[in-house]
CSV table of C-alpha atoms in Angstrom, one decimal:
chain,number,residue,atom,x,y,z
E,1,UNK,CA,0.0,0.0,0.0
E,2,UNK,CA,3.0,2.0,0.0
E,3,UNK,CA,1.4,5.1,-2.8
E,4,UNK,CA,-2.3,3.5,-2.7
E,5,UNK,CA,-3.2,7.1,-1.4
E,6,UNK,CA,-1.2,9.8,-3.9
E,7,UNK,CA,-3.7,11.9,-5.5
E,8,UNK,CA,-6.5,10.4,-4.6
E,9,UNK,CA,-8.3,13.3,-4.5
E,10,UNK,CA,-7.0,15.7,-6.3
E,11,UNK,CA,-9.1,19.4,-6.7
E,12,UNK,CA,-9.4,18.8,-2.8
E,13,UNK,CA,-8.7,22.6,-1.1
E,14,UNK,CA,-6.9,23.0,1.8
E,15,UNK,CA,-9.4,23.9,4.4
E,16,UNK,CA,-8.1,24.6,7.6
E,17,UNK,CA,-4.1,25.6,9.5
E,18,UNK,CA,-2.0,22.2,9.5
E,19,UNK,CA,-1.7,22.9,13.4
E,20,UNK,CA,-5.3,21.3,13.7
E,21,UNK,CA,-4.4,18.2,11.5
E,22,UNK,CA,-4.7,14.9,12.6
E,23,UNK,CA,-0.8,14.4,10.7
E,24,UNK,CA,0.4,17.5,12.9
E,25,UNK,CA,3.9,16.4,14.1
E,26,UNK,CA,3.2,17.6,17.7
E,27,UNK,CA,1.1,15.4,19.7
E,28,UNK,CA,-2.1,16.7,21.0
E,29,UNK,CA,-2.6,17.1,24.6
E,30,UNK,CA,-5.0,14.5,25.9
E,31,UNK,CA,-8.5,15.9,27.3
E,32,UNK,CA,-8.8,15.7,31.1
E,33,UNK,CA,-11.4,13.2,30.3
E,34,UNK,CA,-11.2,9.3,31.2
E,35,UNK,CA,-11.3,7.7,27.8
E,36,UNK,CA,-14.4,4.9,27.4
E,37,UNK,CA,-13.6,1.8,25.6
E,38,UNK,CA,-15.1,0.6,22.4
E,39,UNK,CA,-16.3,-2.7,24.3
E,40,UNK,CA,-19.9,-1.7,25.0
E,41,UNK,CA,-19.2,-1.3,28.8
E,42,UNK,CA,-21.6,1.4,30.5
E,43,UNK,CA,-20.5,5.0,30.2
E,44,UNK,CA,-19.4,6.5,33.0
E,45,UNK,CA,-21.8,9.1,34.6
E,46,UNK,CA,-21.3,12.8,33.5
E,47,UNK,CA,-21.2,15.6,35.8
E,48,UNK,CA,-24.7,17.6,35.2
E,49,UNK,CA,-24.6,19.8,32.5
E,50,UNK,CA,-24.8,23.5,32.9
E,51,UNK,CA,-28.6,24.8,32.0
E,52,UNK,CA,-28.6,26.0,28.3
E,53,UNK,CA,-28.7,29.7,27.5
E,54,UNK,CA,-30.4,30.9,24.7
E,55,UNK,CA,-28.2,30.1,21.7
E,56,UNK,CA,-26.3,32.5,19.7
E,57,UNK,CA,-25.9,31.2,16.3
E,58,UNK,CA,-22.5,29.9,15.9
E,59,UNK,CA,-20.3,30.2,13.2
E,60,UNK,CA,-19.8,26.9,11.1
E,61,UNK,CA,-16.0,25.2,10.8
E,62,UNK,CA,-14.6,24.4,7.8
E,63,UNK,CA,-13.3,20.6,7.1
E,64,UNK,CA,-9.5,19.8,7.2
E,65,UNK,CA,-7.6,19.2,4.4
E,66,UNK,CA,-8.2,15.5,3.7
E,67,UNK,CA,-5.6,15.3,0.7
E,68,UNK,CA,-2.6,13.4,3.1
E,69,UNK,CA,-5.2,12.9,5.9
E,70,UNK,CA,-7.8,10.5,7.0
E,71,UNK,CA,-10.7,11.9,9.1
E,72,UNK,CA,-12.5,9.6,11.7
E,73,UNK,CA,-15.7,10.5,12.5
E,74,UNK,CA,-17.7,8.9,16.0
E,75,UNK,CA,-21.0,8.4,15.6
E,76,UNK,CA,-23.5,8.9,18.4
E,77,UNK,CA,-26.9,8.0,18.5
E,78,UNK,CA,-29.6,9.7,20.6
E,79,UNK,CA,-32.0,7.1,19.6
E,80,UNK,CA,-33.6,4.2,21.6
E,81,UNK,CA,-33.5,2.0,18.0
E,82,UNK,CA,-30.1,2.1,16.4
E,83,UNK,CA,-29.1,-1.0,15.0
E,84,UNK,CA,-25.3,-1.0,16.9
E,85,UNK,CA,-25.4,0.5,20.4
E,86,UNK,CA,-29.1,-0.6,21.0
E,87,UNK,CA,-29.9,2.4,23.2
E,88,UNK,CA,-27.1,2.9,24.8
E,89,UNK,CA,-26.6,6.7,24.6
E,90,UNK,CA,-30.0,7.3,24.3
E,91,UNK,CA,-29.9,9.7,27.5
E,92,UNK,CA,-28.0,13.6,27.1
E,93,UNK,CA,-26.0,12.6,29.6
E,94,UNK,CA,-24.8,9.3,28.0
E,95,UNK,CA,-24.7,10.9,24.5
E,96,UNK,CA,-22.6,14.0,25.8
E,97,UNK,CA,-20.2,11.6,27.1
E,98,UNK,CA,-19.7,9.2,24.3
E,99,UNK,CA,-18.8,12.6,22.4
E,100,UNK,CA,-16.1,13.6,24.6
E,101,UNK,CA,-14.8,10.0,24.7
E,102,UNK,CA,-14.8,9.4,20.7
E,103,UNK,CA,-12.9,12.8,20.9
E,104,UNK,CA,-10.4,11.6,23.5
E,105,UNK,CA,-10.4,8.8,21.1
E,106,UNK,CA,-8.9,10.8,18.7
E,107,UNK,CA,-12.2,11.5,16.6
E,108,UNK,CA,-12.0,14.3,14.0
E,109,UNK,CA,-15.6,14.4,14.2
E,110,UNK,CA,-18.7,14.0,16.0
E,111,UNK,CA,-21.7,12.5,14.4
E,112,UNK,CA,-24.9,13.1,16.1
E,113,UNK,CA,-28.1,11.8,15.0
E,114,UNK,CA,-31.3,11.6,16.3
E,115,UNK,CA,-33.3,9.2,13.8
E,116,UNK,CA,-32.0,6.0,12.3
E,117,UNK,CA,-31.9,5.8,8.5
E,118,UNK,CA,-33.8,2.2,8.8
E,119,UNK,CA,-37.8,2.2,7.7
E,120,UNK,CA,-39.7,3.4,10.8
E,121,UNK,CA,-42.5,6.1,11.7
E,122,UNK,CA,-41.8,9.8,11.4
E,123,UNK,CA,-40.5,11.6,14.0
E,124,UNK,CA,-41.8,15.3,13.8
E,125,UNK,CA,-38.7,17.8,13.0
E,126,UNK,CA,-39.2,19.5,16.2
E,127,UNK,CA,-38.9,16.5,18.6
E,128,UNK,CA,-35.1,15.6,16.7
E,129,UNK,CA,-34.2,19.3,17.8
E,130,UNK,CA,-34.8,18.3,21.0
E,131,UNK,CA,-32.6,14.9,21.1
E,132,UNK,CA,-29.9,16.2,18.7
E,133,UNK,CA,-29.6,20.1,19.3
E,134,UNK,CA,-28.6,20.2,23.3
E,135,UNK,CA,-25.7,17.5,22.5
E,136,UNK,CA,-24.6,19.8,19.5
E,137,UNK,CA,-24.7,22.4,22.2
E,138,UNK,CA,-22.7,20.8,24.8
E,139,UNK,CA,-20.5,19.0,23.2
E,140,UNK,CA,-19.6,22.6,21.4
E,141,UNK,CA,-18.5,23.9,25.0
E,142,UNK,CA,-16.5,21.2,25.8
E,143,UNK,CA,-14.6,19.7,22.9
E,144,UNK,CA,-11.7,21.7,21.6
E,145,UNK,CA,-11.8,24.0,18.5
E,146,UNK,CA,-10.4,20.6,16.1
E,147,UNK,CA,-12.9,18.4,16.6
E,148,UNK,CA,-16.1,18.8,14.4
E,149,UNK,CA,-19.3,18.5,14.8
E,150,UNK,CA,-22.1,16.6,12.5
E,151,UNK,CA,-25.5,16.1,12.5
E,152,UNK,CA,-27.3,13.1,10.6
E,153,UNK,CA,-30.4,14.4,9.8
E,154,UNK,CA,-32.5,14.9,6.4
E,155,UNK,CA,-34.7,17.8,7.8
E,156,UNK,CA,-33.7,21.7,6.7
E,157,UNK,CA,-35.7,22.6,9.6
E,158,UNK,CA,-33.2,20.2,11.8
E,159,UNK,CA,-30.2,21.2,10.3
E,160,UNK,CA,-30.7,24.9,10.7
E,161,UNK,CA,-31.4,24.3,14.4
E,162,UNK,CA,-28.2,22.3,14.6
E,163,UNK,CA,-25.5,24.1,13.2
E,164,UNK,CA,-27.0,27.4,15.0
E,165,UNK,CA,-26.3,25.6,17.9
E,166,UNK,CA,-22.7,24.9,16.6
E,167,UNK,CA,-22.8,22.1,14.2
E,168,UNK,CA,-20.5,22.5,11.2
E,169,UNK,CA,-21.3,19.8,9.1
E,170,UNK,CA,-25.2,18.0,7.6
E,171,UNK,CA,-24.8,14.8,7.2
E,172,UNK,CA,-28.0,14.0,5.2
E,173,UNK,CA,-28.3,10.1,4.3
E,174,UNK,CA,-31.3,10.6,2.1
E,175,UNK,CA,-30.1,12.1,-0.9
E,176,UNK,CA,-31.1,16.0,-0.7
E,177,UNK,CA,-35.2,14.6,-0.1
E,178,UNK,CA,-35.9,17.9,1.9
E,179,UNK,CA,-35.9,20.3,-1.2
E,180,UNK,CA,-35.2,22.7,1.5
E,181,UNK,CA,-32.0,21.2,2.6
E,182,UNK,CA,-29.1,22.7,0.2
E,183,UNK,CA,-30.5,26.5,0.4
E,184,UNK,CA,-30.6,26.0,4.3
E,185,UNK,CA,-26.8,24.8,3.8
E,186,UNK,CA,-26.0,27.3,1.7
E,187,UNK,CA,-27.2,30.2,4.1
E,188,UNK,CA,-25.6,29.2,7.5
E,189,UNK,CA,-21.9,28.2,5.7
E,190,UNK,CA,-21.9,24.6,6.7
E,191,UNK,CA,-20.8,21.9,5.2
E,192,UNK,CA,-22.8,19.3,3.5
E,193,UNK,CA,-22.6,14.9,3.3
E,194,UNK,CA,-24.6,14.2,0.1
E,195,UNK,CA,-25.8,10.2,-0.1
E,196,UNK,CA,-26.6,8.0,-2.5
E,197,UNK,CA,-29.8,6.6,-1.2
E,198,UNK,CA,-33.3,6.4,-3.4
E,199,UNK,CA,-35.8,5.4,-1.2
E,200,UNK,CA,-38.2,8.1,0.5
E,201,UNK,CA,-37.0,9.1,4.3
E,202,UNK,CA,-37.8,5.7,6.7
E,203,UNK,CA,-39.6,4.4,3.8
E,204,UNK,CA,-38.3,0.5,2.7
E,205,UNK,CA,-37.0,0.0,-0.2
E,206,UNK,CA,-37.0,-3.8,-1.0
E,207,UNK,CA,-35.2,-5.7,-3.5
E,208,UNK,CA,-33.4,-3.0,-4.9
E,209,UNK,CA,-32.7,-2.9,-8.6
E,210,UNK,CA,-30.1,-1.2,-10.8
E,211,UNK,CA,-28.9,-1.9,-14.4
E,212,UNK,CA,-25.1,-1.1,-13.1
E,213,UNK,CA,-25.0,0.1,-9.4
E,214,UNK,CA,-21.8,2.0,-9.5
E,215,UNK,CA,-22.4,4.2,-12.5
E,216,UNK,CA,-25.8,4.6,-11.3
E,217,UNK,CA,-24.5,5.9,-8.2
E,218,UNK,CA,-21.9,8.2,-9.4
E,219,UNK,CA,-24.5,10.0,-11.5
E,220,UNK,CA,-26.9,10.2,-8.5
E,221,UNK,CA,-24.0,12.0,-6.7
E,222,UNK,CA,-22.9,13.9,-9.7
E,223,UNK,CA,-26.6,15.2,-10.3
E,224,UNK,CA,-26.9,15.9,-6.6
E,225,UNK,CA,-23.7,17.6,-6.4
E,226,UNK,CA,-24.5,20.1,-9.2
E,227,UNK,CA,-28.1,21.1,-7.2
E,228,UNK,CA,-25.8,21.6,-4.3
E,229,UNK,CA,-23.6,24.1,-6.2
E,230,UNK,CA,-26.2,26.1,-7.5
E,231,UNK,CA,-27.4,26.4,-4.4
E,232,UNK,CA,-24.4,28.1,-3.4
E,233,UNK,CA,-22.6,25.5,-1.3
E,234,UNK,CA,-19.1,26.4,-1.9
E,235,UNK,CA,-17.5,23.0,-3.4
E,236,UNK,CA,-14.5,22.8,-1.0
E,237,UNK,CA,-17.5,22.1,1.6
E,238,UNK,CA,-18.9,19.1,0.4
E,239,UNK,CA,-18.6,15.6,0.3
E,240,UNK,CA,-19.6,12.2,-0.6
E,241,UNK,CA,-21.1,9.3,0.6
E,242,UNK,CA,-21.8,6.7,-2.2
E,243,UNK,CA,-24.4,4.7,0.8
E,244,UNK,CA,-23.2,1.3,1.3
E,245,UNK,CA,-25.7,-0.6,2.3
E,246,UNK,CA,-28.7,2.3,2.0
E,247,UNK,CA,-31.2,0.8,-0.4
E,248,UNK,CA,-28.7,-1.9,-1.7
E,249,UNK,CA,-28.3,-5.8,-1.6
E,250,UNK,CA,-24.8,-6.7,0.3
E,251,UNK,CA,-24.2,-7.8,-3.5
E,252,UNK,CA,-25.1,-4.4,-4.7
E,253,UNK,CA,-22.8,-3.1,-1.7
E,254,UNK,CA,-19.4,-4.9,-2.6
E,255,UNK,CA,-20.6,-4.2,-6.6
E,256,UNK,CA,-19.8,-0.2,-5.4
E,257,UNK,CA,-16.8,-1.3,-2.9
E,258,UNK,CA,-14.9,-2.6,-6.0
E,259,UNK,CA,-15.7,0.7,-7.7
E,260,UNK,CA,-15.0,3.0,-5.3
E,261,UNK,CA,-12.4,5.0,-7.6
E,262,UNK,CA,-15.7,6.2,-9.4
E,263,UNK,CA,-16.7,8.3,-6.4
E,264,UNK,CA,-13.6,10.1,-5.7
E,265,UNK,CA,-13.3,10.9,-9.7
E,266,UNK,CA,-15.5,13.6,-8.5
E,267,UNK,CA,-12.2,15.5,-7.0
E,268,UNK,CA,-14.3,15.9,-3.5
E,269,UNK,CA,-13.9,14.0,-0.2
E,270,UNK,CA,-15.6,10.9,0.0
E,271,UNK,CA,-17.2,9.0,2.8
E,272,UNK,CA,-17.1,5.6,4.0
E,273,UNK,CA,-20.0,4.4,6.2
E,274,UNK,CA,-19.4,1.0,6.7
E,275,UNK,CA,-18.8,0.5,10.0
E,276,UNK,CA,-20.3,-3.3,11.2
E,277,UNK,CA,-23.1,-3.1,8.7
E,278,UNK,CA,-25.0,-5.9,6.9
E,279,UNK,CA,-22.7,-5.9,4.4
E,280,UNK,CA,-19.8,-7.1,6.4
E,281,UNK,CA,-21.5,-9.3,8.5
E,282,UNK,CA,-23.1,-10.9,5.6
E,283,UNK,CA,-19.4,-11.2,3.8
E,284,UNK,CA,-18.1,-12.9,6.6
E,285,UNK,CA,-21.2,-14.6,8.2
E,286,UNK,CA,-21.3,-12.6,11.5
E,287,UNK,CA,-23.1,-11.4,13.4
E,288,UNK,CA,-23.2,-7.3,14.3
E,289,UNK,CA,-20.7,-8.0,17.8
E,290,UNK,CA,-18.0,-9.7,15.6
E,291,UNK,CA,-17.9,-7.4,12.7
E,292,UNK,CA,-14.9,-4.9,13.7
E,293,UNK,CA,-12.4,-6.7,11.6
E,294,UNK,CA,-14.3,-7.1,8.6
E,295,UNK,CA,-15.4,-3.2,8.8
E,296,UNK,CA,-11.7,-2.5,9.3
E,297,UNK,CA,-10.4,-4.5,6.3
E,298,UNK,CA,-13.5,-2.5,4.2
E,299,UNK,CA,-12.2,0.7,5.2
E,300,UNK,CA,-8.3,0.0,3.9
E,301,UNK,CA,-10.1,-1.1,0.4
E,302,UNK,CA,-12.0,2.0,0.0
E,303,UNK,CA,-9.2,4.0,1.4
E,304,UNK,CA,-7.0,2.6,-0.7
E,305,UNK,CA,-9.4,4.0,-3.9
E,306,UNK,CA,-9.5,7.3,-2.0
E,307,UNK,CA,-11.6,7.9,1.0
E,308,UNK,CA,-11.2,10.4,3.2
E,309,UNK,CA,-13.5,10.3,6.1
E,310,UNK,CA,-14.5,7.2,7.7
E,311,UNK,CA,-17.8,6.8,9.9
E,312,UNK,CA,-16.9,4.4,12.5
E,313,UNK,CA,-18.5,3.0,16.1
E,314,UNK,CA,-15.0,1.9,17.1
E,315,UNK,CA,-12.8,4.9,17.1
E,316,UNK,CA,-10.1,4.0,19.5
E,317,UNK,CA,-9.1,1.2,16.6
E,318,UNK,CA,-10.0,3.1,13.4
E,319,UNK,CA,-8.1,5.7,14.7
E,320,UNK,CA,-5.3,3.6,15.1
E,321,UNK,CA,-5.3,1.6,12.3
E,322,UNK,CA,-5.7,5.0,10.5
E,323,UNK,CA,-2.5,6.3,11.8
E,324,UNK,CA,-0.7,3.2,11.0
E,325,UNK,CA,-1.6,3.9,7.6
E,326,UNK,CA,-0.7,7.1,7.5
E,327,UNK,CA,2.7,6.5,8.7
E,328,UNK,CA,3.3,4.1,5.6
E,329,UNK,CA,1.8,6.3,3.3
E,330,UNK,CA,4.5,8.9,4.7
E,331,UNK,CA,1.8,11.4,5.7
E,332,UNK,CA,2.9,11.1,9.2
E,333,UNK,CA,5.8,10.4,11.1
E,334,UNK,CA,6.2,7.9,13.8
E,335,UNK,CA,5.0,8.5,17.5
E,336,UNK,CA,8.2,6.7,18.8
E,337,UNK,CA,10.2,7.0,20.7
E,338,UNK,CA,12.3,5.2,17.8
E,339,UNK,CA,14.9,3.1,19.7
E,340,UNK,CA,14.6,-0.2,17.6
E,341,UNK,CA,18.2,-0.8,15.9
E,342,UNK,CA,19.4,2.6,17.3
């Protein structure tokens, strides 16, 4: 894998001062914050968090330079249904916490959502504003200025609420649905995920069909891309997500794996979500609990055809493994201390 990575994705800008990189030759200082393994133990309890104030809107980041970087993004769920944690940080406590540990984890981003993507009744726009907005809010205060904040939602309404409340980037799995979405984007500064994904919002999509999947997806993001643009979402804020998995047979999924390259021919960022999902548990035949290997192993192939951001529920390992990568890839040098054969 030695120059898998060179130019990638060329067109990328830089976005943001090298100090803040993930590849920065001095080590970050650690957070005064226990770290929590990825094991599934219980969270440990948070101290209570300060009552809100009324919100002054807050001024969206820009995305690092991903050109000789990797960006690892923790996902937290303020749900009672997602398919992984189960629950688990449903509370604001619990989800505040599993922020600042992904973070101390060595996240580059937070991912905060407060509907699954999976079929499943509507949940009113304003009720998601109340599960995602005051962990936006919190986790604003207390995570430093280089770690980002996202929001999976495919509501304008939600968005808007979010990155006033000091989300930087929309991470919106359904493909632009909300017509309202890339104007609302467009307004506040943030930056934007568009998905490949065809079904309607929590609507199922069975026995998905497609003539050739990965051309098929590539014009879906290319098409997408363009109503972004002329929306006036500035390019060097945007990425992609070609949606493994979302609306596609674990056939359908590997058929867009093997063609990742078409995805980052766009010259933007692209994201891999493929953390534990049906698709590696169906290639290996296991079940969600055992899948960290297989979702590690998917993220080398795709970042070896150019990804730049992966969405992970293991960060202590991604980030790790990402490093390690890195290293060999000569975008960063060695922690050490280098004593071997000294």
């Amino acid at each position: 894998m030695t120059n898998a990575y060179d130019g990638a994705v060329e067109g990328s800008a830089v976005r943001s001062d090298p100090a803040e990189s993930t590849v920065s030759r001095t080590p970050v200082a650690p957070m005064a914050v226990p770290p929590v393994a990825d094991s599934g133990a219980p969270l440990a309890p948070l101290a209570p968090l300060a009552p809100l104030t009324p919100l002054t809107p807050l001024t969206p980041r820009p995305l690092p330079d991903t050109r000789t970087r990797v960006l690892v993004m923790g996902i937290v769920n303020r749900t009672q249904d997602s398919f992984f944690d189960e629950g688990r940080t449903w509370g604001l406590d619990a989800a505040v916490r599993a922020g600042i540990a992904a973070a101390e984890a060595g996240a580059d981003l937070i991912d905060v959502g407060g509907v699954k993507f999976a079929p499943g009744d509507p949940l009113p726009a304003s009720e998601e504003i109340d599960r995602v907005v005051p962990v936006i809010s919190a986790l604003r205060r207390e995570l430093p200025a280089h770690v980002l904040l996202s929001v999976d939602t495919f509501h304008a309404a939600v968005a808007e609420a979010s990155i006033a409340a000091g989300a930087d980037l929309i991470n919106d799995t359904t493909g632009l649905s909300d017509p309202e979405m890339t104007t609302t984007v467009a307004r506040t500064g943030a930056s934007l995920v568009i998905t490949h994904s065809v079904a309607a919002p929590r609507q199922a999509y069975p026995r998905p069909q497609y003539d050739d999947v990965a051309e098929e997806v590539r014009e879906f993001l290319a098409a997408r891309l363009e109503r972004a643009l002329e929306a006036g979402i500035d390019r060097e804020r945007i990425v992609m997500d070609p949606g493994p998995d979302l609306n596609k047979s674990t056939v359908q999924t590997l058929e867009v794996l093997r063609d990742w390259s078409e995805y980052t021919s766009l010259g933007l960022p692209v994201l891999a979500a493929l953390s534990r999902k049906d698709v590696i548990g169906e290639s290996l035949g296991l079940p969600k609990e055992e899948r960290l290997e297989g979702s590690l192993a998917a993220a080398a192939w795709a970042m070896g055809q150019g990804a730049r951001i992966l969405r992970v529920h293991d960060v202590q390992a991604t980030v790790r493994f990402v490093r390690m990568l890195e290293v060999l890839s000569g975008w960063r040098d060695p922690a050490g201390p280098l004593v071997h054969n000294v």
